[in-house]
Amino acid sequence: MADDLPLAGRGCIVTGGSRGIGAAVVRLALAQGADVVFGYHSEEERARALADELRSAHPDQHCVPLRVQVADTTQAEGFATTALDRLGRLDVLVNNAGVTRDAVFARMGPQQWHDVIATNLDSMYTITKPLLMPLVKQRSGAIINISSSSGLHGIPGQTAYSAAKAGVIGFTKALAKEIGARGVTVNAVAPGLIDTDMTAAIPQDKAEFLKSLIPGQAFGSPEDVAHLVCFLASDRARYITGQAIEVSGGLVV
Ligand SMILES: NC(=O)c1ccc[n+]([C@@H]2O[C@H](COP(=O)([O-])OP(=O)(O)OC[C@H]3O[C@@H](n4cnc5c(N)ncnc54)[C@H](OP(=O)(O)O)[C@@H]3O)[C@@H](O)[C@H]2O)c1
């Protein structure tokens, strides 16, 4: 493992790679030597533009975008099969795709609840299930699940999202114990407030208030999260498993 290319030769699958945190993970994993297949859902043009740019920058590595609705078991299986086929080997799975549908619980409709649980939590099952045996049989690999500070601490207006992201942490810890003996690590990364389309939807006055709660008075960047994800994906983190690590600039300390 070259020091500057800790993911050289690794096959890496990232869901929600078309923008935001997922795109930063795709970009950094390629820069660290990985071959990457990434999922997108609605942003086909953005996904293709990212893949074209990264293939030009890393002509000897794979960078393949594939459409998938992560809440759909059949689509997830098709995505997993094609991704494995394109990569030839799997070493790293990053379950990153997610959505918010914020509303105070008294006003939350069933569709909002369902969308959030299906995309953020059901996807842990739909995407990880078909990819687990290849990792277990290989006896090495890393699964990184993107949770949230909301799942660790609970945030008003986000009951569904907090429940889903807390579920991601429970899933992570249980799976880490199930497959630790097979040489596969499973960790959760819990971002706080990160500058992406997701937080751009927060009204300006509320965003300013939230920034005032962060010691550094600023949202994080997608790269701040990607660096931890790629570290957990590398051999440098081989003795770290079952953890939920927050990247929040000290939002809650
Ligand atoms: N930004 C934050 O402050 C923050 C904080 C804590 C946790 N997180 C978590 O970090 C992860 C990434 O968030 P982000 O801020 O980067 O979000 P984002 O910019 O809104 O991007 C979301 C990504 O998920 C994909 N996606 C959404 N629904 C999907 C579905 N049903 N099936 C497949 N893909 C789907 C999107 O694909 P398309 O582009 O094709 O639509 C996109 O690539 C999420 O799990 C989020 O909950 C974010």
Short mmCIF file of C-alpha atoms and ligand atoms in Angstrom, two decimals:
data_model
loop_
_atom_site.label_atom_id
_atom_site.label_comp_id
_atom_site.label_asym_id
_atom_site.label_seq_id
_atom_site.Cartn_x
_atom_site.Cartn_y
_atom_site.Cartn_z
CA MET A 1 0.00 0.00 0.00
CA ALA A 2 1.64 3.23 -1.14
CA ASP A 3 1.36 5.91 1.54
CA ASP A 4 -0.35 8.36 -0.79
CA LEU A 5 -2.58 5.71 -2.41
CA PRO A 6 -4.10 3.81 0.54
CA LEU A 7 -7.00 2.55 -1.60
CA ALA A 8 -4.91 1.42 -4.61
CA GLY A 9 -6.58 -1.49 -6.41
CA ARG A 10 -9.62 -1.47 -4.08
CA GLY A 11 -13.09 -2.01 -5.52
CA CYS A 12 -15.40 0.55 -3.98
CA ILE A 13 -19.20 0.99 -4.20
CA VAL A 14 -20.75 4.28 -3.05
CA THR A 15 -24.50 5.01 -3.04
CA GLY A 16 -25.67 8.61 -3.52
CA GLY A 17 -22.42 9.51 -5.30
CA SER A 18 -23.80 12.11 -7.71
CA ARG A 19 -23.41 15.09 -5.36
CA GLY A 20 -22.65 16.30 -1.85
CA ILE A 21 -20.85 13.98 0.57
CA GLY A 22 -21.11 10.95 -1.75
CA ALA A 23 -19.48 12.83 -4.64
CA ALA A 24 -16.64 13.92 -2.33
CA VAL A 25 -16.13 10.28 -1.28
CA VAL A 26 -16.09 9.14 -4.92
CA ARG A 27 -13.58 11.87 -5.80
CA LEU A 28 -11.25 11.13 -2.87
CA ALA A 29 -11.45 7.34 -3.27
CA LEU A 30 -10.38 7.72 -6.93
CA ALA A 31 -7.56 10.08 -5.86
CA GLN A 32 -6.43 7.44 -3.34
CA GLY A 33 -6.26 4.76 -6.04
CA ALA A 34 -9.65 2.99 -5.87
CA ASP A 35 -11.90 1.78 -8.67
CA VAL A 36 -15.39 3.12 -7.99
CA VAL A 37 -18.95 2.35 -9.01
CA PHE A 38 -21.36 4.90 -7.62
CA GLY A 39 -25.13 5.12 -7.48
CA TYR A 40 -27.38 8.04 -8.27
CA HIS A 41 -31.15 8.37 -8.35
CA SER A 42 -32.48 11.53 -10.05
CA GLU A 43 -29.36 13.49 -11.07
CA GLU A 44 -28.23 11.52 -14.14
CA GLU A 45 -26.50 14.43 -15.89
CA ARG A 46 -24.58 15.38 -12.77
CA ALA A 47 -23.55 11.78 -12.19
CA ARG A 48 -22.34 11.37 -15.78
CA ALA A 49 -20.44 14.69 -15.70
CA LEU A 50 -18.68 13.66 -12.46
CA ALA A 51 -17.75 10.25 -13.88
CA ASP A 52 -16.43 11.80 -17.13
CA GLU A 53 -14.32 14.29 -15.18
CA LEU A 54 -12.87 11.62 -12.88
CA ARG A 55 -12.18 9.15 -15.70
CA SER A 56 -10.14 11.85 -17.46
CA ALA A 57 -8.22 12.54 -14.24
CA HIS A 58 -7.68 8.82 -13.49
CA PRO A 59 -7.64 7.07 -16.89
CA ASP A 60 -6.36 3.75 -15.48
CA GLN A 61 -9.13 3.40 -12.91
CA HIS A 62 -12.84 2.55 -13.19
CA CYS A 63 -15.41 5.23 -12.37
CA VAL A 64 -18.90 4.06 -13.30
CA PRO A 65 -22.23 5.73 -12.43
CA LEU A 66 -25.33 3.48 -12.14
CA ARG A 67 -28.91 4.48 -11.49
CA VAL A 68 -30.58 2.90 -8.44
CA GLN A 69 -33.53 3.55 -6.16
CA VAL A 70 -31.95 2.28 -2.94
CA ALA A 71 -35.32 1.72 -1.28
CA ASP A 72 -36.25 -0.87 -3.92
CA THR A 73 -34.97 -4.42 -3.27
CA THR A 74 -35.05 -5.48 -6.91
CA GLN A 75 -33.23 -2.37 -8.12
CA ALA A 76 -30.65 -2.70 -5.33
CA GLU A 77 -29.92 -6.31 -6.33
CA GLY A 78 -29.49 -5.28 -9.96
CA PHE A 79 -27.21 -2.42 -8.91
CA ALA A 80 -25.10 -4.71 -6.71
CA THR A 81 -24.72 -7.40 -9.39
CA THR A 82 -23.75 -4.92 -12.09
CA ALA A 83 -21.41 -2.99 -9.77
CA LEU A 84 -19.57 -6.18 -8.75
CA ASP A 85 -19.33 -7.23 -12.36
CA ARG A 86 -17.87 -3.86 -13.42
CA LEU A 87 -15.38 -3.73 -10.52
CA GLY A 88 -14.27 -7.37 -10.60
CA ARG A 89 -13.76 -7.23 -6.80
CA LEU A 90 -15.38 -5.53 -3.83
CA ASP A 91 -13.44 -4.13 -0.87
CA VAL A 92 -15.42 -1.08 0.28
CA LEU A 93 -19.15 -0.36 0.50
CA VAL A 94 -20.26 3.16 1.44
CA ASN A 95 -24.00 3.35 2.20
CA ASN A 96 -24.42 7.09 1.76
CA ALA A 97 -27.71 7.77 -0.11
CA GLY A 98 -30.16 9.66 2.08
CA VAL A 99 -32.97 12.22 2.19
CA THR A 100 -34.67 14.51 4.70
CA ARG A 101 -38.37 15.38 4.80
CA ASP A 102 -38.41 17.66 7.83
CA ALA A 103 -41.63 18.37 9.73
CA VAL A 104 -42.59 18.53 13.39
CA PHE A 105 -44.07 15.17 14.30
CA ALA A 106 -47.59 16.56 14.85
CA ARG A 107 -47.63 17.61 11.19
CA MET A 108 -45.68 14.72 9.67
CA GLY A 109 -47.63 12.77 7.05
CA PRO A 110 -47.19 9.02 6.49
CA GLN A 111 -45.46 9.57 3.13
CA GLN A 112 -42.79 11.80 4.71
CA TRP A 113 -42.17 9.17 7.39
CA HIS A 114 -42.05 6.37 4.82
CA ASP A 115 -39.71 8.20 2.37
CA VAL A 116 -37.19 8.93 5.10
CA ILE A 117 -37.20 5.44 6.63
CA ALA A 118 -37.14 3.72 3.21
CA THR A 119 -34.26 5.75 1.78
CA ASN A 120 -32.06 6.09 4.87
CA LEU A 121 -32.74 2.85 6.76
CA ASP A 122 -34.32 0.23 4.46
CA SER A 123 -31.40 0.88 2.10
CA MET A 124 -29.03 -0.58 4.72
CA TYR A 125 -30.81 -3.89 4.02
CA THR A 126 -31.43 -3.59 0.28
CA ILE A 127 -27.89 -2.53 -0.64
CA THR A 128 -25.82 -4.39 1.98
CA LYS A 129 -27.65 -7.74 1.70
CA PRO A 130 -26.57 -8.69 -1.84
CA LEU A 131 -23.02 -7.43 -1.23
CA LEU A 132 -22.38 -9.10 2.12
CA MET A 133 -21.39 -12.61 1.00
CA PRO A 134 -18.74 -11.43 -1.49
CA LEU A 135 -17.08 -9.48 1.36
CA VAL A 136 -17.45 -12.29 3.89
CA LYS A 137 -16.10 -14.92 1.47
CA GLN A 138 -13.15 -12.68 0.65
CA ARG A 139 -12.48 -12.29 4.42
CA SER A 140 -11.60 -8.63 4.09
CA GLY A 141 -13.32 -5.33 3.45
CA ALA A 142 -14.97 -2.31 5.01
CA ILE A 143 -18.59 -1.17 5.18
CA ILE A 144 -19.16 2.48 6.05
CA ASN A 145 -22.70 3.66 6.73
CA ILE A 146 -23.54 7.35 6.75
CA SER A 147 -25.62 8.25 9.81
CA SER A 148 -26.04 11.76 11.26
CA SER A 149 -25.71 13.83 14.42
CA SER A 150 -29.52 13.71 14.22
CA GLY A 151 -29.38 9.96 14.84
CA LEU A 152 -26.99 10.34 17.78
CA HIS A 153 -28.72 13.21 19.59
CA GLY A 154 -32.22 13.68 18.09
CA ILE A 155 -33.16 16.93 16.36
CA PRO A 156 -36.64 18.52 16.62
CA GLY A 157 -38.42 18.52 13.26
CA GLN A 158 -36.53 15.36 12.29
CA THR A 159 -38.23 12.53 14.19
CA ALA A 160 -38.26 10.24 11.13
CA TYR A 161 -34.72 11.17 10.11
CA SER A 162 -33.40 10.83 13.69
CA ALA A 163 -35.10 7.42 13.96
CA ALA A 164 -33.66 6.26 10.62
CA LYS A 165 -30.14 7.50 11.38
CA ALA A 166 -30.21 6.00 14.90
CA GLY A 167 -31.29 2.76 13.18
CA VAL A 168 -28.23 3.00 10.92
CA ILE A 169 -26.02 3.03 14.04
CA GLY A 170 -27.78 0.00 15.56
CA PHE A 171 -27.46 -1.85 12.25
CA THR A 172 -23.76 -0.93 12.10
CA LYS A 173 -22.93 -2.19 15.60
CA ALA A 174 -24.84 -5.48 15.21
CA LEU A 175 -23.37 -6.25 11.78
CA ALA A 176 -19.85 -5.39 13.00
CA LYS A 177 -20.23 -8.07 15.69
CA GLU A 178 -21.69 -10.61 13.24
CA ILE A 179 -18.91 -10.38 10.66
CA GLY A 180 -15.90 -9.12 12.61
CA ALA A 181 -14.40 -12.61 12.69
CA ARG A 182 -14.51 -12.62 8.86
CA GLY A 183 -12.14 -9.67 8.63
CA VAL A 184 -14.79 -7.15 7.54
CA THR A 185 -15.14 -3.89 9.50
CA VAL A 186 -18.45 -2.00 9.76
CA ASN A 187 -18.53 1.60 10.96
CA ALA A 188 -20.93 4.54 10.89
CA VAL A 189 -19.95 8.15 10.16
CA ALA A 190 -22.27 10.77 11.63
CA PRO A 191 -21.94 14.17 9.95
CA GLY A 192 -23.26 17.27 11.69
CA LEU A 193 -24.09 20.19 9.39
CA ILE A 194 -22.30 19.90 6.07
CA ASP A 195 -22.51 22.30 3.09
CA THR A 196 -24.53 20.31 0.50
CA ASP A 197 -27.90 20.57 -1.26
CA MET A 198 -29.43 18.98 1.83
CA THR A 199 -28.47 21.88 4.13
CA ALA A 200 -28.97 24.51 1.39
CA ALA A 201 -32.70 23.85 1.92
CA ILE A 202 -32.48 25.20 5.50
CA PRO A 203 -33.92 28.76 5.74
CA GLN A 204 -31.19 31.43 6.14
CA ASP A 205 -32.16 32.53 9.67
CA LYS A 206 -32.27 28.95 10.92
CA ALA A 207 -28.92 28.20 9.23
CA GLU A 208 -27.35 31.19 11.00
CA PHE A 209 -28.74 30.00 14.33
CA LEU A 210 -27.38 26.47 13.73
CA LYS A 211 -23.95 27.87 12.83
CA SER A 212 -23.91 29.76 16.14
CA LEU A 213 -24.14 26.38 17.95
CA ILE A 214 -20.94 25.11 16.28
CA PRO A 215 -17.65 26.07 18.02
CA GLY A 216 -16.07 27.10 14.69
CA GLN A 217 -19.31 28.92 13.66
CA ALA A 218 -19.35 27.23 10.22
CA PHE A 219 -20.80 24.20 8.44
CA GLY A 220 -18.34 21.49 7.39
CA SER A 221 -17.42 20.61 3.83
CA PRO A 222 -18.21 17.30 2.08
CA GLU A 223 -14.43 16.69 2.01
CA ASP A 224 -14.31 16.86 5.84
CA VAL A 225 -16.54 13.77 5.85
CA ALA A 226 -14.90 12.06 2.86
CA HIS A 227 -11.48 12.03 4.57
CA LEU A 228 -12.87 10.00 7.48
CA VAL A 229 -14.79 7.66 5.16
CA CYS A 230 -11.66 6.94 3.09
CA PHE A 231 -9.58 6.44 6.24
CA LEU A 232 -12.13 3.89 7.53
CA ALA A 233 -12.02 2.22 4.09
CA SER A 234 -8.24 1.75 4.28
CA ASP A 235 -6.06 -0.78 6.11
CA ARG A 236 -5.04 2.01 8.46
CA ALA A 237 -8.42 1.56 10.17
CA ARG A 238 -8.38 -2.24 10.25
CA TYR A 239 -8.71 -2.32 14.08
CA ILE A 240 -11.68 0.08 14.16
CA THR A 241 -15.13 -1.50 13.91
CA GLY A 242 -18.64 -1.06 15.30
CA GLN A 243 -18.10 2.67 15.87
CA ALA A 244 -20.26 5.73 15.14
CA ILE A 245 -17.86 8.63 14.60
CA GLU A 246 -19.23 12.18 14.48
CA VAL A 247 -17.88 14.81 12.05
CA SER A 248 -19.68 17.90 13.29
CA GLY A 249 -17.15 20.55 14.23
CA GLY A 250 -18.10 19.95 17.86
CA LEU A 251 -21.83 20.68 17.40
CA VAL A 252 -22.42 18.57 20.52
CA VAL A 253 -19.53 18.03 22.92
N1 LIG B 1 -25.45 17.45 4.55
C1 LIG B 1 -25.53 17.26 5.86
O1 LIG B 1 -25.45 18.20 6.66
C2 LIG B 1 -25.69 15.86 6.41
C3 LIG B 1 -25.64 15.71 7.79
C4 LIG B 1 -25.78 14.45 8.34
C5 LIG B 1 -25.93 13.36 7.54
N2 LIG B 1 -25.98 13.51 6.19
C6 LIG B 1 -26.15 12.29 5.40
O2 LIG B 1 -25.11 12.21 4.45
C7 LIG B 1 -25.58 11.53 3.29
C8 LIG B 1 -25.33 12.40 2.07
O3 LIG B 1 -25.99 13.63 2.27
P1 LIG B 1 -25.75 14.91 1.34
O4 LIG B 1 -25.83 16.08 2.22
O5 LIG B 1 -24.57 14.70 0.49
O6 LIG B 1 -27.09 14.85 0.49
P2 LIG B 1 -27.43 15.40 -0.98
O7 LIG B 1 -26.44 16.41 -1.43
O8 LIG B 1 -28.87 15.73 -0.92
O9 LIG B 1 -27.22 14.09 -1.89
C9 LIG B 1 -28.01 12.95 -1.65
C10 LIG B 1 -27.49 11.80 -2.50
O10 LIG B 1 -28.32 10.65 -2.23
C11 LIG B 1 -28.90 10.20 -3.47
N3 LIG B 1 -30.24 9.68 -3.22
C12 LIG B 1 -31.27 10.32 -2.60
N4 LIG B 1 -32.35 9.52 -2.56
C13 LIG B 1 -32.01 8.37 -3.18
C14 LIG B 1 -32.69 7.16 -3.46
N5 LIG B 1 -33.96 6.98 -3.10
N6 LIG B 1 -32.02 6.17 -4.12
C15 LIG B 1 -30.74 6.36 -4.48
N7 LIG B 1 -30.03 7.47 -4.25
C16 LIG B 1 -30.66 8.47 -3.61
C17 LIG B 1 -28.93 11.42 -4.36
O11 LIG B 1 -28.98 11.01 -5.72
P3 LIG B 1 -29.44 12.07 -6.89
O12 LIG B 1 -28.42 13.18 -6.85
O13 LIG B 1 -29.36 11.28 -8.15
O14 LIG B 1 -30.79 12.51 -6.55
C18 LIG B 1 -27.60 12.09 -3.98
O15 LIG B 1 -26.51 11.47 -4.64
C19 LIG B 1 -27.05 11.25 3.54
O16 LIG B 1 -27.20 9.95 4.06
C20 LIG B 1 -27.42 12.26 4.59
O17 LIG B 1 -28.53 11.85 5.34
C21 LIG B 1 -25.86 14.74 5.60
#
